[in-house]
Coordinates of C-alpha atoms in Angstrom, one line a residue:
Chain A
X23 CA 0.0 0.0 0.0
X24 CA 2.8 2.2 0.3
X25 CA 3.8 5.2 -2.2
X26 CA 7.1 6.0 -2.2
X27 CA 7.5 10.1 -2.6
X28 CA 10.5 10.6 -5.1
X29 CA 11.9 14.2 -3.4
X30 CA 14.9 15.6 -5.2
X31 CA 17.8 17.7 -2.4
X32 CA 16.0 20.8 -1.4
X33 CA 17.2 24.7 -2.0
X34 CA 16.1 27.1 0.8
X35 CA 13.3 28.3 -1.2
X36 CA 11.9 24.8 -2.2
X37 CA 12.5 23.6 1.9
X38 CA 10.2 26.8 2.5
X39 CA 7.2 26.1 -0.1
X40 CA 7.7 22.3 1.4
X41 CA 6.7 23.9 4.7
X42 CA 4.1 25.4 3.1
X43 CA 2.4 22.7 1.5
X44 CA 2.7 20.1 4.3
X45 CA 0.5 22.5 6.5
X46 CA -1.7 22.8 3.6
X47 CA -2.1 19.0 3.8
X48 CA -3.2 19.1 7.4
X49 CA -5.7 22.0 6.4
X50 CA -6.9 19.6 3.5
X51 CA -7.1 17.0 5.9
X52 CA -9.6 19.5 8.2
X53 CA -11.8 20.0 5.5
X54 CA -12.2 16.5 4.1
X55 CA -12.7 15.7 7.4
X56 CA -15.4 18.1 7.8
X57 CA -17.0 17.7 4.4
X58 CA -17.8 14.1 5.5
X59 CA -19.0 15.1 8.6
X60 CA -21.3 17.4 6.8
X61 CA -22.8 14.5 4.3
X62 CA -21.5 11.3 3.2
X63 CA -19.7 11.5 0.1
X64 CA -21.1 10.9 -3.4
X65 CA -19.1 9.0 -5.7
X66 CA -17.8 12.0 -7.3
X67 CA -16.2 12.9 -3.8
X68 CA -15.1 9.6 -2.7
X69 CA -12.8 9.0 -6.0
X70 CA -11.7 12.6 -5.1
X71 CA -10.9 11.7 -1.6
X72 CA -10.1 7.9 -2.7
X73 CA -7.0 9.9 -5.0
X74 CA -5.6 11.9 -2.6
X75 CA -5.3 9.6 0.0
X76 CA -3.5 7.4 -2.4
X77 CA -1.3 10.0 -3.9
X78 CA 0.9 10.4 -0.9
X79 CA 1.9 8.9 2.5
X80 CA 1.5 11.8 4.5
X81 CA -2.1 12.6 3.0
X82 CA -3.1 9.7 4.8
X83 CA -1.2 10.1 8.1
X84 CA -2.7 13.8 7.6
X85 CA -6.3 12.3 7.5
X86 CA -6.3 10.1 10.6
X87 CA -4.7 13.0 12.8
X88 CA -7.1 15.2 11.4
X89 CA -10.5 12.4 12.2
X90 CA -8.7 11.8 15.3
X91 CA -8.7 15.3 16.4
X92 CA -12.0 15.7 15.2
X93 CA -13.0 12.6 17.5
X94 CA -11.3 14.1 20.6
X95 CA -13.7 16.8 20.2
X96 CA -16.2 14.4 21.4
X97 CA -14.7 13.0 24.5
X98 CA -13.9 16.9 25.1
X99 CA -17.5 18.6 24.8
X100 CA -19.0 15.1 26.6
X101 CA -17.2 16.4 29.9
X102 CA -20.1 19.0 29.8
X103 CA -22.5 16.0 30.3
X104 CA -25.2 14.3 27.8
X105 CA -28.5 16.3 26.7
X106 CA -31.0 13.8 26.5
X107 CA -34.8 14.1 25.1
X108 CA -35.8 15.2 28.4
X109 CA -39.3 14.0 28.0
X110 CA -37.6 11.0 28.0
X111 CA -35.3 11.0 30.9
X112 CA -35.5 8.7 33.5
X113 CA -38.8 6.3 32.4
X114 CA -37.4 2.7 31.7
X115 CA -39.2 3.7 27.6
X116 CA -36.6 5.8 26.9
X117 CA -34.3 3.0 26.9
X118 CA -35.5 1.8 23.8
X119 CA -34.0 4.1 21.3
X120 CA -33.4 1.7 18.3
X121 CA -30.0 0.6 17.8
X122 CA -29.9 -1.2 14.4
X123 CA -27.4 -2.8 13.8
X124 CA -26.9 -5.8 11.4
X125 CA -26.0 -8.9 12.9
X126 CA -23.1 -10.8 11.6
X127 CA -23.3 -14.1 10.5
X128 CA -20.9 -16.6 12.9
X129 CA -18.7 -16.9 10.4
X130 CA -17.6 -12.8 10.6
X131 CA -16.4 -12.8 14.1
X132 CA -12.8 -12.0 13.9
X133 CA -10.6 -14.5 15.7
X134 CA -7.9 -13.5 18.1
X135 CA -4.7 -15.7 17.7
X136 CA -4.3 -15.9 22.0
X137 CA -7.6 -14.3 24.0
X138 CA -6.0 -11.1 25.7
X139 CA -6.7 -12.4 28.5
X140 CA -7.8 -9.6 31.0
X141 CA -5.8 -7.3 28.9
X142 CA -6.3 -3.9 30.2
X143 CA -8.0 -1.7 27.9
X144 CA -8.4 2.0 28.0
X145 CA -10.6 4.4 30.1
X146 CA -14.2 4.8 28.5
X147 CA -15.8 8.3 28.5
X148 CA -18.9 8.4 28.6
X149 CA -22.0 10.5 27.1
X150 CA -22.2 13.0 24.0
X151 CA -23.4 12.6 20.8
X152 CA -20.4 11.0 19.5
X153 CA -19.9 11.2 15.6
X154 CA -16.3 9.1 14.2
X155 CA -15.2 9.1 10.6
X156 CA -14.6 5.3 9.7
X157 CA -11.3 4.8 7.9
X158 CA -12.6 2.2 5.5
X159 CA -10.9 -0.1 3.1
X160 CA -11.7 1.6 0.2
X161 CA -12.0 5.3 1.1
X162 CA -14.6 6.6 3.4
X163 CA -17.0 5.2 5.5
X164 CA -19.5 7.4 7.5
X165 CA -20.8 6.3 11.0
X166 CA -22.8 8.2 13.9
X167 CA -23.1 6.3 16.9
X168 CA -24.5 7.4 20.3
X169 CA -21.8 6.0 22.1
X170 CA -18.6 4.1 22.9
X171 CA -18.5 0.7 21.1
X172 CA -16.7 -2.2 22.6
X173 CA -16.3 -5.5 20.6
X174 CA -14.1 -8.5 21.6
X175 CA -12.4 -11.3 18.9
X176 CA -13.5 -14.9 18.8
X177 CA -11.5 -16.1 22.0
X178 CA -11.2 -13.0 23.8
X179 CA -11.9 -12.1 26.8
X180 CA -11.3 -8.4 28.1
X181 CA -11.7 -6.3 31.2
X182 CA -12.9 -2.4 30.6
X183 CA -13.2 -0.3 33.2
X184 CA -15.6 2.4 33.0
X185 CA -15.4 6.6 33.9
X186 CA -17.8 5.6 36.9
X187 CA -15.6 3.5 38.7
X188 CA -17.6 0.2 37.4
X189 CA -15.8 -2.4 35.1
X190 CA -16.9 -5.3 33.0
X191 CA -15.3 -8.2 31.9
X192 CA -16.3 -9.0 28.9
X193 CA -16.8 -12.2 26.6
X194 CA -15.5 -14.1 23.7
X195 CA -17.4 -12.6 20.4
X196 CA -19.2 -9.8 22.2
X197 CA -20.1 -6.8 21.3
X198 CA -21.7 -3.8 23.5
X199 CA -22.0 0.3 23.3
X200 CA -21.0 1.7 26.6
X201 CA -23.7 4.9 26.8
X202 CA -23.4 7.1 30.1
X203 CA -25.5 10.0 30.7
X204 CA -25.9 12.2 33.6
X205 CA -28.9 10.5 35.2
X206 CA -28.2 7.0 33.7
X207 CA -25.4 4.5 32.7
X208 CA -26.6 2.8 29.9
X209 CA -24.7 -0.7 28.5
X210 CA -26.4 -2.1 25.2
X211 CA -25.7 -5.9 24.8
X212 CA -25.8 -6.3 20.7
X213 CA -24.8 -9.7 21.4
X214 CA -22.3 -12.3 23.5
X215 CA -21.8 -11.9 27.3
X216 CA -20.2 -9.5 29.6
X217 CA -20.0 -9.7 33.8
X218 CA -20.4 -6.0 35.4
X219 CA -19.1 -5.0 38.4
X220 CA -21.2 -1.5 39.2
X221 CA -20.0 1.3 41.2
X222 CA -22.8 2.2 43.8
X223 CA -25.1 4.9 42.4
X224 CA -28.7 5.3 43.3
X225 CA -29.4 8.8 41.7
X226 CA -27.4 7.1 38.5
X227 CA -29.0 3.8 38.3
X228 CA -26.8 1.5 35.6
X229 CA -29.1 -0.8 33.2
X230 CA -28.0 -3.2 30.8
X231 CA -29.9 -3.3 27.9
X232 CA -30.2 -7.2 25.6
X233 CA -32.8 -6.8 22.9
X234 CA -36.1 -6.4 24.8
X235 CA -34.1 -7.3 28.5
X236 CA -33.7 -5.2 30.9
X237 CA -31.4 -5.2 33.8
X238 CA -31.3 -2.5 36.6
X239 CA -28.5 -2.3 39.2
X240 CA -27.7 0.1 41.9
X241 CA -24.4 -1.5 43.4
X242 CA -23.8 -4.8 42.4
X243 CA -21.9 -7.4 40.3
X244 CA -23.9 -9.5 37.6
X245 CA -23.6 -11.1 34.2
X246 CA -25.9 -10.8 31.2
X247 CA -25.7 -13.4 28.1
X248 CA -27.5 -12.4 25.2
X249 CA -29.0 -15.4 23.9
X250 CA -31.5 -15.9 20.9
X251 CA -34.8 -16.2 23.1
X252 CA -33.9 -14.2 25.8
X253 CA -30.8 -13.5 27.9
X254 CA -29.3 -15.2 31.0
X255 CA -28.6 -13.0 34.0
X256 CA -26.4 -14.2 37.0
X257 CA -26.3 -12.2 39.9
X258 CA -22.9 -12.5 42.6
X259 CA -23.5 -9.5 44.3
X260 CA -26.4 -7.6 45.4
X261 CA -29.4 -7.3 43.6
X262 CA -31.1 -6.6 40.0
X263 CA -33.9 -5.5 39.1
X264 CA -35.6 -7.3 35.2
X265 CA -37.9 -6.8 33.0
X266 CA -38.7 -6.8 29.3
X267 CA -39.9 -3.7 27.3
X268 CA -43.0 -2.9 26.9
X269 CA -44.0 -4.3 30.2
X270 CA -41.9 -1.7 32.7
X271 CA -44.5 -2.3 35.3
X272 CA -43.7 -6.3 35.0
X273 CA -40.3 -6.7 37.0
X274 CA -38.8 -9.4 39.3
X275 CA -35.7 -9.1 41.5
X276 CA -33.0 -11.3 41.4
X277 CA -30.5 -11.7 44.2
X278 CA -26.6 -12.6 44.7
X279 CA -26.2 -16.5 44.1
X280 CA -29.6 -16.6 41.7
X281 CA -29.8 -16.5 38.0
X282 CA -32.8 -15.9 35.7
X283 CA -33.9 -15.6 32.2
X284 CA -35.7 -13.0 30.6
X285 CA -37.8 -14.5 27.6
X286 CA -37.7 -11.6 24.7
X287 CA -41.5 -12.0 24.4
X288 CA -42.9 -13.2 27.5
X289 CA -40.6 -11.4 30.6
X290 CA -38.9 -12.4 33.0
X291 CA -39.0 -15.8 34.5
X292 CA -38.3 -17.2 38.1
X293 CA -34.7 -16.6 39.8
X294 CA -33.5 -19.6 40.5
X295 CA -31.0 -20.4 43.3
X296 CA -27.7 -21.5 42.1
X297 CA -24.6 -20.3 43.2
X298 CA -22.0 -22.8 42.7
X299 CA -23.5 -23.2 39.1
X300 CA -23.3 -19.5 38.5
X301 CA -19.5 -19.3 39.9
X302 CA -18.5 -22.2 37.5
X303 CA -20.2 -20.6 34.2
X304 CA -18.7 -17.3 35.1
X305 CA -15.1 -19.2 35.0
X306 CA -14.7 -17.6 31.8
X307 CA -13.3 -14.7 33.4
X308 CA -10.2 -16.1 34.5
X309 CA -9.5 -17.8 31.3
X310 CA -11.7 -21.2 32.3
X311 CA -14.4 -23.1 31.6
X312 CA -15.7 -25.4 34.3
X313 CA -18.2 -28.6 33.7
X314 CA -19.5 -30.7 36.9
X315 CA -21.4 -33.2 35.0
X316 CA -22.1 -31.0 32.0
X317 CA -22.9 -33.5 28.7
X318 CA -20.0 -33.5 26.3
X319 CA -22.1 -31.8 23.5
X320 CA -22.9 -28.9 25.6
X321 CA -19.3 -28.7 26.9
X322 CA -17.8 -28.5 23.1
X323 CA -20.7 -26.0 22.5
X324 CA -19.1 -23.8 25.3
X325 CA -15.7 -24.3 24.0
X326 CA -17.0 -23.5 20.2
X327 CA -18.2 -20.1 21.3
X328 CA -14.3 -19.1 22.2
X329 CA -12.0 -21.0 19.3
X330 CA -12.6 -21.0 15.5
X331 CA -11.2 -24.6 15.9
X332 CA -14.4 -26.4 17.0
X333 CA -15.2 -29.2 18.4
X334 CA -17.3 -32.1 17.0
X335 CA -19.1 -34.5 19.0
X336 CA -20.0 -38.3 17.8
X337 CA -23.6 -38.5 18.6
X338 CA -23.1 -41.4 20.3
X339 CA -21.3 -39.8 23.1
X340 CA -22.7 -36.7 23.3
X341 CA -24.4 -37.1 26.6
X342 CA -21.5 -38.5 28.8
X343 CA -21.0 -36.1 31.1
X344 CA -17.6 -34.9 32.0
X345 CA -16.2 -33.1 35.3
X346 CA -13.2 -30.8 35.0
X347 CA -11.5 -27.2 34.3
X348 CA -10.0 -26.0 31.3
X349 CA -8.5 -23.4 29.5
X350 CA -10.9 -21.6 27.4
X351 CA -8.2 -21.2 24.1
X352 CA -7.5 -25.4 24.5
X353 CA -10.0 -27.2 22.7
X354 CA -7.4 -29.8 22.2
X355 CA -6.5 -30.0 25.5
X356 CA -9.9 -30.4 26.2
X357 CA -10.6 -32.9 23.7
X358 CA -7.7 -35.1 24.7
X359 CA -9.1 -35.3 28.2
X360 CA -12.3 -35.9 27.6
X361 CA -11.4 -38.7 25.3
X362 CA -9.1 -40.1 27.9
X363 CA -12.1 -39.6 30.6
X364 CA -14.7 -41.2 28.1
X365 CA -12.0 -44.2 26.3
X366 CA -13.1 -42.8 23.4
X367 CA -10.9 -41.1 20.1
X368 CA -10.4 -37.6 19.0
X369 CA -8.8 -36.6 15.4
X370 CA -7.4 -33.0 15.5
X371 CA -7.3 -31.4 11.8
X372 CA -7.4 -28.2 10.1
X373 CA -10.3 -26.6 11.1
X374 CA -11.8 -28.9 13.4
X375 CA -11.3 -31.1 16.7
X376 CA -13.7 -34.7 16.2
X377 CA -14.3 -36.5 19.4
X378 CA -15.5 -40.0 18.4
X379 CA -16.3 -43.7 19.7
X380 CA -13.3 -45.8 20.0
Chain B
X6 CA -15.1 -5.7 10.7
X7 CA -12.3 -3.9 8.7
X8 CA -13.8 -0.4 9.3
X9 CA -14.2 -1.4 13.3
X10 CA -10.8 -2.2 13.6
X11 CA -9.8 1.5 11.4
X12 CA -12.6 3.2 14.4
X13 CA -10.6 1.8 16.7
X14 CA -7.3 2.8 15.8
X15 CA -8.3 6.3 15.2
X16 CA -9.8 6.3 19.0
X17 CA -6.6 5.1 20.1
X18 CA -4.6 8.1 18.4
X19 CA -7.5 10.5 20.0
X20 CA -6.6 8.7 23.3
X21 CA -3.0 7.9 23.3
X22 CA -1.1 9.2 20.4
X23 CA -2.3 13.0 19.7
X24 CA -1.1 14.8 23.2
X25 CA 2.2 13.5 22.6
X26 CA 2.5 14.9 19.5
X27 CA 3.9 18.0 20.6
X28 CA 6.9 16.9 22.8
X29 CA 8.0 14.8 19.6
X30 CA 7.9 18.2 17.6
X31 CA 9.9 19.5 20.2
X32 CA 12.6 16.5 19.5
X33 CA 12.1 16.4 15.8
X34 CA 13.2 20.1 15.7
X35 CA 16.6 19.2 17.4
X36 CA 17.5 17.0 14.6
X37 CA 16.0 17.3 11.2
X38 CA 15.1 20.6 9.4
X39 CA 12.2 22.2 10.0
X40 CA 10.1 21.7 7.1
X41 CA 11.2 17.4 7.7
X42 CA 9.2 17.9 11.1
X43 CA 6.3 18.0 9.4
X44 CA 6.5 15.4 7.0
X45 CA 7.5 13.1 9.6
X46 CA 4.7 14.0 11.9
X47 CA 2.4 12.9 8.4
X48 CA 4.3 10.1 8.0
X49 CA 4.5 8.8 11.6
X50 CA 0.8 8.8 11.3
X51 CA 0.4 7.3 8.0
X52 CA 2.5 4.3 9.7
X53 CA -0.4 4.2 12.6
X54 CA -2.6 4.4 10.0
X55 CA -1.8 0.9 8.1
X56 CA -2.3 -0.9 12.0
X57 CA -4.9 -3.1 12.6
X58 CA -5.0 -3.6 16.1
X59 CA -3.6 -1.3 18.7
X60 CA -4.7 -3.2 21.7
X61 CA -1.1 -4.8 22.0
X62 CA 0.7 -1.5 22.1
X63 CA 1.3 -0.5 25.9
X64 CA 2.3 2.6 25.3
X65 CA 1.0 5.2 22.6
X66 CA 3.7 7.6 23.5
X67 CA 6.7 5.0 22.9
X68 CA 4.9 4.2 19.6
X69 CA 4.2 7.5 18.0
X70 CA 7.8 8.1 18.6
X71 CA 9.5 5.1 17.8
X72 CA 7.9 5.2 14.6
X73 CA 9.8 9.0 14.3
X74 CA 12.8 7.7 14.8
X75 CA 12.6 5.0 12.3
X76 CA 11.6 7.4 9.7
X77 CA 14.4 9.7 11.1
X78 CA 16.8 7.0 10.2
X79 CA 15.7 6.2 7.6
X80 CA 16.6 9.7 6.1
X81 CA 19.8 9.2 7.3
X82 CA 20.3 6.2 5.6
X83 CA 19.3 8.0 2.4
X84 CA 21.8 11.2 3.1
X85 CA 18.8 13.8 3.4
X86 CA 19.3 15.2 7.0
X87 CA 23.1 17.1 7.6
X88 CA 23.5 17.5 11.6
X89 CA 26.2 17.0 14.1
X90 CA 24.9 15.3 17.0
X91 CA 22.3 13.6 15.5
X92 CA 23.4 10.3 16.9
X93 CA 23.1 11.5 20.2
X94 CA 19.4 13.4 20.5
X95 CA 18.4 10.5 18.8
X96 CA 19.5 8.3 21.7
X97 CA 18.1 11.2 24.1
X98 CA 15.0 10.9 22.0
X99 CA 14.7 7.2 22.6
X100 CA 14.9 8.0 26.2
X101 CA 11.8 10.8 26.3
X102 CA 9.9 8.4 24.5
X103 CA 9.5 5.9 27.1
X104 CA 9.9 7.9 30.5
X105 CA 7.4 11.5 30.0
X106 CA 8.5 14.3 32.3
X107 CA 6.0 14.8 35.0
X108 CA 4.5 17.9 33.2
X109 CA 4.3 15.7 30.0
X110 CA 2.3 13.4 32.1
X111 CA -0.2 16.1 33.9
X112 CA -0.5 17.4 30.0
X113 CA -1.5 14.0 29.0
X114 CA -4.1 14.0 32.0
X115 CA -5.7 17.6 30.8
X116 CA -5.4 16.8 27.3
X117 CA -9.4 16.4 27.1
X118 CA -10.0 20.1 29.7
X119 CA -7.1 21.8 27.3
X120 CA -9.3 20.9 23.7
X121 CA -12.5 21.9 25.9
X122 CA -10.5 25.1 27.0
X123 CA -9.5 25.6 22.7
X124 CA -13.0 24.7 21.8
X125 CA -14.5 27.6 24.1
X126 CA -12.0 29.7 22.9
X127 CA -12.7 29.6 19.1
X128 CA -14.7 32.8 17.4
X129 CA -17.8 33.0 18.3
X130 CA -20.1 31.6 15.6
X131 CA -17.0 28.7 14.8
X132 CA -17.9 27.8 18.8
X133 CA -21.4 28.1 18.3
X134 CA -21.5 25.7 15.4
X135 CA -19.0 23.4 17.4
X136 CA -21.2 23.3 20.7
X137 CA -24.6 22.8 18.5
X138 CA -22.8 20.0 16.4
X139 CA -20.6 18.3 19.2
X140 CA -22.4 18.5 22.9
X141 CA -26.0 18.7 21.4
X142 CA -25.6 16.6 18.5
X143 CA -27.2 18.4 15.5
X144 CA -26.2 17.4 12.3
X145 CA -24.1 20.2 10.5
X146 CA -27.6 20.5 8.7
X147 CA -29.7 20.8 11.8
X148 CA -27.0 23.4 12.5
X149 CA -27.3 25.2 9.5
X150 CA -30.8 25.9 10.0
X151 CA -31.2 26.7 13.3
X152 CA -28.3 29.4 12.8
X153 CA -30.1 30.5 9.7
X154 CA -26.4 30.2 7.8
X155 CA -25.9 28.3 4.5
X156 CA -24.5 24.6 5.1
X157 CA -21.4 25.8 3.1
X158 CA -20.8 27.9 5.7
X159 CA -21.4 25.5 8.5
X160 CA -18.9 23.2 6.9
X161 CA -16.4 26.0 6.7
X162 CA -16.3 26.9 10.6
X163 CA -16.1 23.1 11.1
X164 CA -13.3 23.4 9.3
X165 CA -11.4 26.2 10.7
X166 CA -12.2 24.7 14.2
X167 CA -10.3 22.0 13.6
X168 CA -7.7 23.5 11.8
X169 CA -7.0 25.5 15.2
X170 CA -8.0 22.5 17.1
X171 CA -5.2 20.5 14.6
X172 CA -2.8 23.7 15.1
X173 CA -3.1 23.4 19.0
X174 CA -2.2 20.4 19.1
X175 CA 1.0 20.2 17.1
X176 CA 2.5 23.6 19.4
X177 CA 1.2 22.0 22.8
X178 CA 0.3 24.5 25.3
X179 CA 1.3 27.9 25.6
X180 CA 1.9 28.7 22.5
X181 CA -1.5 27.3 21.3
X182 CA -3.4 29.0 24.3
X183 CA -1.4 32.5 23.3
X184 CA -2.5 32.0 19.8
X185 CA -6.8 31.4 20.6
X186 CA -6.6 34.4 23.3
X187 CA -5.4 36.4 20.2
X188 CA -7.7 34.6 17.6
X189 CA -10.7 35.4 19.6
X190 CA -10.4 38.3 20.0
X191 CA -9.2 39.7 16.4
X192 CA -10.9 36.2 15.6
X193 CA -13.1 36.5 11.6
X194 CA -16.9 35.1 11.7

């Protein structure tokens, strides 16, 4: 991708217009930068801009210092706090603003070679009406969110801590938009799983927000999976609050060492007590994944949601149940135990892990 | 997933890269020429620019200037840059790249209250248009109307904020405060 800028010895006065024209390239850089902010580009403007990013290195360096700067604009201004619809503000309804975005299929998760495991990530700021210009392959891409994405690879597991003094740990393949406002924390769970640890706020009440789920915390630690029918919430400290929109009047607490599942369409169901269960499934955290008696099929499933190398069961032994801890990045490892604990076979190849009847 | 990754790595540079910008100018000026500063700045960022991931990198500052310093030796290599000493700000610059001063460190704690500080600062109707787009979120169309000015003209003071913004950055902090106080006040519509 790289153009290589012939440039012939300079004489004083060339060395002078050179000064000239590389801070005209950062003031060309402004302006693209605020043309697209002003409209997205027609094709016209794209080849324009498609040209002169090509044409030289430091166009391009000049263009992501310039949508940078533009960006830290954002953070700056959202120091001066969120302005929300205020009819809106502070009724559980509001929390549905529509957030469409396309679901991938499986296959477009990104895999990470190694998870980061609990790699520390930046501070998040929180609120404003955030706009980012997308360096895309091709040229430009245009995107106006309403807040800070977070999205992890196939495998990875991260911990993000947040402006408030809360901090998630979040899943293999997950993504979520981090959306803090004066009078609420908002977390949108587009899809995969995160654990959140909540600073205690009661004028600032934090709500995770999974398709139609709804989960309310004041000061307390809980996980939310976003599944297809629902999503799973596990509570180890405290207590939530869930519901499902449109019925905010239709809510259930859920206490440390219960879990509960909120159905998309019919609400929430009944917690259920289940602490040791709930501290083995949240394993994942520290790397594991923990089965005490959990069927071989459902265990590869697990595994399957962290490694692009997956993990085929034989039908025939796909109910054994197995007992034990494992990493979450060794399927093989996995596999070669389980065959060992079942006397059965497993073939390791390319793209896949088969565990089979001797 | 391509463009997530390019978000990403442009809120890192926001985050990490763009308050350090201005102690590497510094540096830069003590070796190569002045109108090489620039150019290398550009190109410095054009290397960022071709990452994919930035989560591995621990620290933005050692990055941005590492990256210099290749480029830097690189023109040596090629006979462009003629200066005694080079050898050794080069190793001094090695040095400021991985341990900040503590004011360097404060700066890059009041990075985010120092653009607020420049945004208030800008001419009035450029800060208007910023505020309107920025904190309440208008589109520079919403904008346009509700200031009663053409969108050309919206797009312009976008502009010519971040110019200054872009301008402030690249002197640090004096010089850039000394230089709003003055534009504001002398500062066109």
């Amino acid at each position: 991708m790289g153009i290589s800028r012939r440039k012939p010895p300079l004489s004083v006065w060339e060395s002078m217009d050179r000064r000239d024209e590389s801070g005209m390239v950062n003031d060309r850089a402004a302006e693209w930068v605020a043309r697209i902010d002003a409209a997205p580009l027609d094709a016209a403007a794209q080849a324009e801009l498609d040209q002169w990013l090509a044409s030289d290195d430091r166009h391009r360096g000049a263009f992501l210092r310039a949508s940078a700067a533009w960006h830290l604009c954002d953070q700056a201004t959202a120091l001066g706090g969120h302005l929300r619809d205020a009819a809106h503000a502070g009724s559980p309804a509001f929390v549905t603003r529509s957030v469409v975005e396309a679901q991938d299929a499986p296959g477009d998760v990104p895999e990470a070679g190694r998870p980061h495991a609990l790699s520390r990530r930046g501070m998040l700021w929180g609120g404003g009406a955030l706009a980012a210009s997308l360096l895309a392959a091709a040229g430009l891409g245009f995107w106006k969110g309403g807040g800070e994405q977070v999205e992890t690879a196939l495998g990875e597991i991260r911990r993000v801590p947040f402006p408030d003094g809360s901090m998630a740990s979040i899943n293999t393949a997950t993504r979520l938009k981090i959306d803090f406002a004066a009078d609420v924390r908002m977390v949108e769970l587009d899809r995969g799983e995160a654990w959140f640890k909540v600073a205690k706020n009661k004028n600032r009440p934090f709500i995770v927000a999974a398709g139609e789920a709804r989960v309310r915390a004041v000061g307390t630690a809980f996980s939310v999976q976003r599944l297809d029918s629902g999503a799973d919430v596990q509570v180890t400290e405290g207590v939530v609050e869930i519901w499902a929109t449109p019925r905010t009047a239709d809510r259930i607490l859920v206490k440390a060492g219960e879990r509960a599942f909120i159905r998309y369409d019919a609400g929430p169901q009944a917690p259920v007590r289940d602490a040791a269960g709930i501290a083995r499934k949240l394993a994942w955290r520290d790397g594991a994944l923990k089965f005490e008696g959990t069927t071989l099929q459902e265990a590869a499933a697990e595994f399957n949601r962290y490694n692009g190398m997956k993990i085929e069961v034989d039908p025939a032994l796909a109910q054994e149940r197995i007992v034990g801890r494992f990493r979450t990045d060794e399927p093989d490892a996995f596999a070669r135990s389980a065959s060992a604990m079942l006397d059965a076979r497993f073939e390791m190849s390319d793209k896949r892990i088969l565990i089979a009847k001797n | 997933m391509d463009e997530d990754n390019r978000l990403k790595v442009m809120e890192w540079v926001a985050k990490e890269v763009l308050v350090h910008e201005a102690p590497l100018r510094s540096w830069l000026k003590r070796i190569v020429d002045g109108s090489e500063v620039e150019d290398i700045v550009q190109e410095s960022y054009c290397r960022i620019a071709g990452l994919t991931d930035v989560s591995h990198i621990r620290s933005g500052r050692a990055y941005l200037f590492t990256t210099a310093r290749m480029l830097v030796l690189e023109r040596i290599r090629r006979a462009r840059i003629v200066n005694i000493d080079t050898a050794l700000e080069l190793e001094k610059m090695d040095v400021a790249a991985e341990v900040p001063s503590p004011e360097q460190v404060a700066a890059g704690r009041l990075e985010l209250q120092r653009i607020r500080r420049l945004v208030d600062g800008l001419p009035e109707r450029c800060r208007k248009v910023f505020s309107m787009r920025k904190v309440e979120g208008l589109s520079q169309r919403e904008v346009a109307a509700t200031l009663g000015l053409s969108e050309h003209t919206v797009e312009n003071d976008v502009a010519k904020g971040l110019k200054l913004i872009l301008k402030a950055i690249a002197d640090g902090d004096q010089q850039a405060e000394a230089a709003f106080i003055g534009m504001g006040k002398h500062g066109s519509a």
